[in-house]
CSV table of C-alpha atoms in Angstrom, one decimal:
chain,number,residue,atom,x,y,z
A,1,MET,CA,0.8,133.2,-74.0
A,2,PRO,CA,-1.5,130.5,-72.7
A,3,ARG,CA,-2.5,130.7,-69.1
A,4,PRO,CA,-0.4,128.3,-66.9
A,5,SER,CA,-2.1,125.3,-65.6
A,6,VAL,CA,-3.4,125.9,-62.1
A,7,PRO,CA,-4.7,123.1,-59.8
A,8,ALA,CA,-8.4,123.3,-58.8
A,9,CYS,CA,-9.2,125.7,-56.0
A,10,GLN,CA,-11.4,124.0,-53.3
A,11,VAL,CA,-14.1,126.4,-52.1
A,12,VAL,CA,-16.8,125.3,-49.6
A,13,PHE,CA,-19.8,127.2,-48.4
A,14,LEU,CA,-20.7,125.7,-45.0
A,15,ASP,CA,-24.2,127.0,-44.6
A,16,ALA,CA,-25.4,127.9,-48.1
A,17,GLY,CA,-29.0,127.4,-47.1
A,18,THR,CA,-28.8,130.8,-45.4
A,19,LEU,CA,-28.5,132.5,-48.8
A,20,PRO,CA,-31.0,130.9,-51.2
A,21,CYS,CA,-30.1,132.8,-54.3
A,22,GLY,CA,-26.7,131.2,-54.7
A,23,LEU,CA,-23.3,132.7,-55.7
A,24,PRO,CA,-23.0,134.1,-59.3
A,25,PHE,CA,-19.4,133.1,-60.0
A,26,ASP,CA,-19.8,133.3,-63.7
A,27,GLN,CA,-20.3,137.1,-63.5
A,28,TYR,CA,-16.8,137.5,-62.0
A,29,LEU,CA,-14.7,134.8,-63.5
A,30,ASP,CA,-13.7,134.2,-67.1
A,31,ALA,CA,-14.0,130.6,-68.4
A,32,PRO,CA,-10.4,129.5,-67.8
A,33,LEU,CA,-10.5,130.6,-64.2
A,34,LEU,CA,-14.1,129.3,-63.7
A,35,SER,CA,-12.8,125.9,-64.7
A,36,GLN,CA,-10.4,126.0,-61.8
A,37,LEU,CA,-13.1,126.5,-59.3
A,38,ALA,CA,-14.1,123.4,-57.3
A,39,TYR,CA,-17.1,124.6,-55.4
A,40,GLN,CA,-19.2,122.7,-52.8
A,41,ALA,CA,-22.3,124.3,-51.2
A,42,HIS,CA,-23.7,122.6,-48.2
A,43,GLU,CA,-27.2,123.4,-47.0
A,44,ARG,CA,-25.9,123.3,-43.4
A,45,THR,CA,-23.0,122.0,-41.5
A,46,ALA,CA,-23.2,120.6,-38.0
A,47,PRO,CA,-20.4,121.3,-35.6
A,48,ALA,CA,-19.2,117.7,-35.9
A,49,GLU,CA,-18.9,118.1,-39.7
A,50,VAL,CA,-16.9,121.3,-39.9
A,51,ALA,CA,-13.4,119.9,-39.6
A,52,ALA,CA,-13.8,117.4,-42.4
A,53,ARG,CA,-15.4,120.0,-44.7
A,54,VAL,CA,-12.7,122.6,-44.3
A,55,ALA,CA,-9.7,120.2,-44.2
A,56,GLN,CA,-8.8,120.6,-47.9
A,57,ALA,CA,-10.4,124.0,-48.6
A,58,GLU,CA,-8.5,127.0,-49.8
A,59,VAL,CA,-11.6,129.3,-49.3
A,60,VAL,CA,-14.3,128.8,-46.8
A,61,VAL,CA,-17.6,130.7,-47.0
A,62,THR,CA,-19.6,130.8,-43.8
A,63,ASN,CA,-22.5,132.8,-42.5
A,64,LYS,CA,-22.9,131.6,-38.9
A,65,VAL,CA,-20.8,128.4,-38.7
A,66,ARG,CA,-18.2,129.0,-36.0
A,67,LEU,CA,-14.5,128.6,-37.0
A,68,GLY,CA,-12.4,128.5,-33.8
A,69,ALA,CA,-8.6,128.3,-33.5
A,70,GLU,CA,-8.6,124.5,-33.2
A,71,LEU,CA,-10.6,124.1,-36.4
A,72,LEU,CA,-8.5,126.6,-38.3
A,73,ALA,CA,-5.3,124.7,-37.3
A,74,GLN,CA,-6.7,121.6,-38.9
A,75,ALA,CA,-7.1,123.3,-42.3
A,76,PRO,CA,-3.5,123.6,-43.7
A,77,ARG,CA,-4.6,124.8,-47.2
A,78,LEU,CA,-7.0,127.5,-46.0
A,79,LYS,CA,-6.1,130.9,-47.3
A,80,ARG,CA,-9.3,133.0,-47.1
A,81,ILE,CA,-12.5,133.0,-45.1
A,82,CYS,CA,-15.5,134.9,-46.6
A,83,ILE,CA,-18.2,135.7,-44.0
A,84,ALA,CA,-21.6,136.0,-45.5
A,85,ALA,CA,-22.6,138.7,-43.0
A,86,ALA,CA,-21.4,142.0,-41.6
A,87,GLY,CA,-20.5,140.5,-38.1
A,88,MET,CA,-17.3,138.6,-37.7
A,89,ASP,CA,-17.8,137.2,-34.2
A,90,ASN,CA,-18.1,133.5,-35.4
A,91,VAL,CA,-14.4,133.4,-36.5
A,92,ASP,CA,-11.4,133.5,-34.3
A,93,LEU,CA,-9.7,136.5,-36.0
A,94,GLN,CA,-6.5,136.3,-34.0
A,95,ALA,CA,-6.0,132.6,-34.8
A,96,ALA,CA,-6.7,133.3,-38.5
A,97,ARG,CA,-4.2,136.1,-38.5
A,98,SER,CA,-1.5,134.0,-36.9
A,99,LEU,CA,-2.1,131.3,-39.5
A,100,GLY,CA,-1.9,133.7,-42.5
A,101,ILE,CA,-5.6,133.3,-43.3
A,102,THR,CA,-7.3,136.5,-44.5
A,103,VAL,CA,-10.9,137.1,-43.3
A,104,HIS,CA,-13.4,139.2,-45.3
A,105,ASN,CA,-16.9,140.2,-44.3
A,106,VAL,CA,-19.6,142.0,-46.2
A,107,PRO,CA,-20.3,145.1,-44.2
A,108,ASP,CA,-23.0,147.0,-46.2
A,109,TYR,CA,-25.1,144.7,-48.2
A,110,GLY,CA,-28.4,145.0,-46.2
A,111,SER,CA,-28.5,148.4,-44.4
A,112,ASP,CA,-31.5,149.6,-46.3
A,113,SER,CA,-33.3,146.3,-45.8
A,114,VAL,CA,-32.8,146.3,-42.1
A,115,ALA,CA,-33.8,150.0,-41.8
A,116,GLU,CA,-37.0,149.2,-43.7
A,117,HIS,CA,-37.7,146.4,-41.4
A,118,VAL,CA,-37.3,148.6,-38.4
A,119,LEU,CA,-39.8,151.2,-39.7
A,120,ALA,CA,-42.2,148.5,-40.8
A,121,THR,CA,-42.2,146.8,-37.3
A,122,LEU,CA,-42.4,150.2,-35.6
A,123,LEU,CA,-45.5,151.1,-37.6
A,124,ALA,CA,-47.0,147.6,-36.9
A,125,LEU,CA,-46.4,147.9,-33.2
A,126,CYS,CA,-47.7,151.5,-32.8
A,127,ARG,CA,-50.8,150.8,-34.9
A,128,HIS,CA,-51.4,147.3,-33.4
A,129,LEU,CA,-51.7,145.9,-36.9
A,130,ALA,CA,-51.8,142.3,-35.8
A,131,THR,CA,-54.7,142.9,-33.4
A,132,TYR,CA,-56.7,145.0,-35.8
A,133,SER,CA,-56.2,142.5,-38.6
A,134,ALA,CA,-57.4,139.7,-36.4
A,135,ALA,CA,-60.4,141.7,-35.3
A,136,ALA,CA,-61.4,142.2,-39.0
A,137,THR,CA,-61.9,138.4,-39.5
A,138,ASP,CA,-62.6,136.9,-36.1
A,139,GLY,CA,-66.1,138.4,-35.7
A,140,ARG,CA,-65.3,141.5,-33.6
A,141,TRP,CA,-65.7,143.9,-36.6
A,142,SER,CA,-68.9,142.2,-37.7
A,143,ALA,CA,-70.3,142.5,-34.2
A,144,SER,CA,-69.5,146.2,-33.9
A,145,PRO,CA,-72.4,148.7,-33.7
A,146,HIS,CA,-70.3,151.1,-35.7
A,147,PHE,CA,-68.6,151.2,-39.1
A,148,CYS,CA,-65.3,150.6,-37.4
A,149,TRP,CA,-64.0,148.6,-34.5
A,150,HIS,CA,-62.0,150.3,-31.7
A,151,GLY,CA,-59.3,148.3,-29.9
A,152,PRO,CA,-55.9,149.2,-28.5
A,153,ARG,CA,-54.8,152.8,-28.5
A,154,ILE,CA,-53.0,153.7,-31.8
A,155,LEU,CA,-49.8,155.6,-31.1
A,156,PRO,CA,-48.5,158.3,-33.4
A,157,VAL,CA,-45.3,157.8,-35.3
A,158,GLY,CA,-44.9,161.1,-37.0
A,159,GLY,CA,-43.8,163.7,-34.4
A,160,SER,CA,-42.5,161.0,-32.0
A,161,THR,CA,-38.9,160.6,-31.1
A,162,LEU,CA,-36.8,157.6,-32.2
A,163,GLY,CA,-33.6,156.7,-30.2
A,164,ILE,CA,-31.0,154.8,-32.1
A,165,VAL,CA,-28.3,152.9,-30.3
A,166,GLY,CA,-25.4,152.5,-32.8
A,167,ARG,CA,-24.4,155.1,-35.3
A,168,GLY,CA,-23.1,152.8,-38.1
A,169,ARG,CA,-24.4,152.3,-41.6
A,170,ILE,CA,-27.7,150.7,-40.4
A,171,GLY,CA,-28.3,153.2,-37.7
A,172,GLN,CA,-27.9,156.1,-40.1
A,173,ALA,CA,-30.1,154.4,-42.7
A,174,THR,CA,-32.8,153.9,-40.1
A,175,ALA,CA,-32.5,157.6,-39.1
A,176,ARG,CA,-33.0,158.8,-42.7
A,177,LEU,CA,-36.2,156.7,-43.1
A,178,ALA,CA,-37.5,157.8,-39.7
A,179,GLN,CA,-36.9,161.5,-40.4
A,180,GLY,CA,-38.9,160.9,-43.7
A,181,LEU,CA,-41.8,159.9,-41.6
A,182,GLY,CA,-41.5,163.1,-39.5
A,183,MET,CA,-39.8,161.6,-36.5
A,184,ARG,CA,-37.2,163.3,-34.4
A,185,VAL,CA,-34.1,161.2,-34.2
A,186,LEU,CA,-31.6,161.0,-31.4
A,187,PHE,CA,-28.6,158.7,-31.0
A,188,ALA,CA,-26.9,157.1,-28.0
A,189,GLN,CA,-23.7,158.8,-27.1
A,190,ARG,CA,-20.7,156.8,-28.3
A,191,PRO,CA,-18.5,155.6,-25.5
A,192,GLY,CA,-15.2,157.5,-25.1
A,193,ARG,CA,-16.4,160.4,-27.4
A,194,GLU,CA,-17.8,163.8,-26.6
A,195,ALA,CA,-21.6,163.8,-27.3
A,196,ALA,CA,-22.8,165.4,-30.6
A,197,GLU,CA,-25.7,167.7,-30.5
A,198,ASP,CA,-28.1,164.9,-31.4
A,199,GLU,CA,-26.6,162.4,-29.0
A,200,ARG,CA,-27.6,161.5,-25.4
A,201,PRO,CA,-26.1,159.2,-22.8
A,202,LEU,CA,-27.9,155.8,-23.1
A,203,ASP,CA,-29.9,156.0,-19.9
A,204,ASP,CA,-31.1,159.5,-20.9
A,205,LEU,CA,-32.0,158.4,-24.4
A,206,LEU,CA,-34.1,155.5,-23.1
A,207,ALA,CA,-36.1,157.9,-20.8
A,208,GLN,CA,-36.7,160.5,-23.5
A,209,CYS,CA,-37.6,158.4,-26.6
A,210,ASP,CA,-40.9,156.9,-27.8
A,211,ALA,CA,-39.1,154.1,-29.6
A,212,ILE,CA,-35.6,152.6,-29.3
A,213,SER,CA,-33.8,150.7,-32.1
A,214,LEU,CA,-30.6,148.7,-31.4
A,215,HIS,CA,-27.8,148.6,-34.0
A,216,VAL,CA,-24.6,147.9,-32.0
A,217,PRO,CA,-22.4,144.8,-32.4
A,218,LEU,CA,-22.3,142.2,-29.6
A,219,THR,CA,-19.3,142.8,-27.4
A,220,PRO,CA,-18.6,142.1,-23.7
A,221,ASP,CA,-19.7,145.7,-23.0
A,222,THR,CA,-23.0,145.4,-25.0
A,223,ARG,CA,-24.1,141.9,-23.9
A,224,GLY,CA,-27.3,142.3,-21.8
A,225,LEU,CA,-27.3,146.0,-22.7
A,226,ILE,CA,-31.1,146.3,-22.3
A,227,ASP,CA,-31.8,144.6,-18.9
A,228,THR,CA,-34.4,145.1,-16.2
A,229,ARG,CA,-33.0,148.4,-15.0
A,230,ARG,CA,-32.8,149.9,-18.5
A,231,LEU,CA,-36.2,148.7,-19.5
A,232,ALA,CA,-37.6,150.4,-16.4
A,233,LEU,CA,-36.1,153.7,-17.7
A,234,MET,CA,-38.2,153.6,-20.9
A,235,LYS,CA,-41.6,155.2,-21.2
A,236,PRO,CA,-44.5,152.8,-20.6
A,237,ASP,CA,-45.9,153.7,-24.0
A,238,ALA,CA,-42.5,153.3,-25.8
A,239,VAL,CA,-41.5,150.4,-28.0
A,240,LEU,CA,-38.2,148.5,-28.4
A,241,ILE,CA,-36.8,147.2,-31.7
A,242,ASN,CA,-33.8,144.9,-31.9
A,243,THR,CA,-32.3,143.9,-35.3
A,244,GLY,CA,-28.8,144.0,-34.0
A,245,ARG,CA,-27.8,140.9,-31.9
A,246,GLY,CA,-30.0,138.8,-29.8
A,247,ALA,CA,-27.9,138.9,-26.6
A,248,LEU,CA,-28.2,142.7,-26.5
A,249,VAL,CA,-31.6,142.2,-24.7
A,250,ASP,CA,-32.3,140.2,-21.7
A,251,PRO,CA,-35.3,138.1,-22.9
A,252,HIS,CA,-36.7,137.3,-19.4
A,253,ALA,CA,-36.7,141.0,-18.5
A,254,LEU,CA,-38.4,141.9,-21.8
A,255,VAL,CA,-41.2,139.4,-21.3
A,256,ALA,CA,-41.7,140.6,-17.8
A,257,ALA,CA,-41.9,144.3,-18.9
A,258,LEU,CA,-44.4,143.5,-21.7
A,259,ARG,CA,-46.6,141.4,-19.5
A,260,ALA,CA,-46.6,144.0,-16.7
A,261,GLN,CA,-47.5,146.7,-19.4
A,262,ARG,CA,-44.4,148.6,-18.4
A,263,LEU,CA,-43.6,148.7,-22.1
A,264,ALA,CA,-46.0,149.2,-25.0
A,265,GLY,CA,-44.4,146.7,-27.4
A,266,ALA,CA,-41.3,145.1,-28.8
A,267,ALA,CA,-40.2,143.9,-32.2
A,268,ILE,CA,-37.4,141.3,-32.0
A,269,ASP,CA,-35.7,139.9,-35.1
A,270,VAL,CA,-32.7,138.3,-33.5
A,271,LEU,CA,-32.2,135.9,-30.5
A,272,GLU,CA,-29.1,134.9,-28.7
A,273,VAL,CA,-29.4,131.3,-29.9
A,274,GLU,CA,-30.7,130.7,-33.5
A,275,PRO,CA,-32.8,128.8,-34.2
A,276,PRO,CA,-34.2,129.2,-30.7
A,277,PRO,CA,-35.0,126.3,-28.5
A,278,PRO,CA,-38.8,125.6,-28.1
A,279,ASP,CA,-38.7,126.8,-24.5
A,280,HIS,CA,-37.1,130.2,-25.3
A,281,PRO,CA,-39.0,132.9,-23.2
A,282,LEU,CA,-39.9,135.0,-26.2
A,283,LEU,CA,-41.6,132.0,-27.9
A,284,ALA,CA,-44.0,131.5,-25.0
A,285,PRO,CA,-47.6,132.3,-25.9
A,286,GLY,CA,-49.4,135.2,-24.2
A,287,THR,CA,-46.8,138.0,-24.3
A,288,PRO,CA,-48.7,141.1,-25.4
A,289,ASN,CA,-47.6,143.2,-28.4
A,290,LEU,CA,-44.5,141.2,-29.1
A,291,LEU,CA,-43.7,141.0,-32.8
A,292,LEU,CA,-41.1,138.3,-33.3
A,293,THR,CA,-39.6,137.6,-36.7
A,294,PRO,CA,-37.0,134.8,-37.6
A,295,HIS,CA,-33.9,136.9,-38.3
A,296,VAL,CA,-35.1,138.3,-41.7
A,297,ALA,CA,-34.6,142.0,-41.4
A,298,TRP,CA,-31.6,141.7,-43.7
A,299,ALA,CA,-33.2,139.4,-46.2
A,300,SER,CA,-34.8,141.6,-48.9
A,301,GLU,CA,-34.3,140.1,-52.4
A,302,GLN,CA,-32.0,143.0,-53.3
A,303,ALA,CA,-29.9,142.5,-50.2
A,304,GLN,CA,-29.5,138.8,-50.7
A,305,GLN,CA,-28.4,139.4,-54.3
A,306,ARG,CA,-25.9,142.1,-53.2
A,307,LEU,CA,-24.5,139.8,-50.6
A,308,ALA,CA,-24.2,136.9,-53.0
A,309,ALA,CA,-22.4,139.1,-55.5
A,310,ARG,CA,-19.9,140.4,-53.0
A,311,LEU,CA,-19.1,136.8,-51.9
A,312,ALA,CA,-18.6,135.7,-55.5
A,313,GLU,CA,-16.4,138.7,-56.1
A,314,GLN,CA,-14.2,137.8,-53.0
A,315,VAL,CA,-13.8,134.2,-54.2
A,316,ALA,CA,-13.0,135.4,-57.7
A,317,GLN,CA,-10.3,137.8,-56.3
A,318,HIS,CA,-8.7,134.8,-54.5
A,319,LEU,CA,-8.6,132.8,-57.8
A,320,ARG,CA,-7.1,135.7,-59.7
A,321,GLU,CA,-4.4,136.3,-57.1
A,322,ARG,CA,-3.7,132.6,-57.0
A,323,ALA,CA,-3.3,132.3,-60.7
A,324,THR,CA,-0.9,135.3,-60.7
A,325,GLN,CA,1.2,133.7,-58.1
A,326,VAL,CA,1.4,130.4,-60.0
A,327,GLN,CA,2.3,132.3,-63.2
A,328,ALA,CA,5.1,134.1,-61.4
A,329,GLN,CA,6.5,130.8,-60.3
A,330,GLN,CA,6.7,129.4,-63.9
A,331,PRO,CA,10.1,128.9,-65.5
A,332,GLY,CA,11.1,132.0,-67.4
A,333,ALA,CA,8.8,134.4,-65.4
A,334,ALA,CA,10.3,137.8,-64.9
């Protein structure tokens, strides 16, 4: 029996520039269903453009574009939101639920990529790779009376203790890699639960560990989690790594701790506002042993392709469900 005619499904990706590899719809849709897909990919969408771009959409794909209750109410055809990320804090979930809009995220596309970034930046900080690389070419090595050039103290990684705040997929992936380097791994005690053998209350964890890595979501309870008081609890030769959410760390307090040498280093991949304004405190020159990267811990080639595939699969699922519903409404359907 021929497939019943189905009107085109309007799908819009509001910030497709965040995922350069594109969505492989042809891997998940047969030709008849693929012909029903009307897909628009926008490099970026400014706040003033969102309402117009979602007004006729059945499916919206977004990475970081915010979809609040007022915007959702202006999209009467919207049935599904696909978030191109693990976090869901950019969508008003309660409003979506009340409007019958399903919201889907992609929770585990980049755990290994983020974990690898954590270990890479940890090694870079502890071994002062930026400083030593510069010394090799700026004349300091050539001027050395010895075969090598000695600069900042190189801290050991193997045998040191890594404290992980957040015991989800990424935290556990980070733990596995760290243990492979010979590190001892401890976790922050989860609120409301009895501490496991390898868990410590957060303040105790900060005081005991040589490195701290943050992997918790941003909530009212975790906003500003690492502030002046908690930075003061850390060892002066410890390092802090944040690949979670920017607002977990007070940037002013972090800069002060690094400049006062109360902390040996920090690797920060996320900021509370992205892209950051030029006057953001972590962009100011002169902060020692700060390794700042532009939110790329997740972005290995494999992780990008896995994320794109999951998004394409979610859109394909909507088209299949939609076609089934239309078919069931045809005259003579059982």
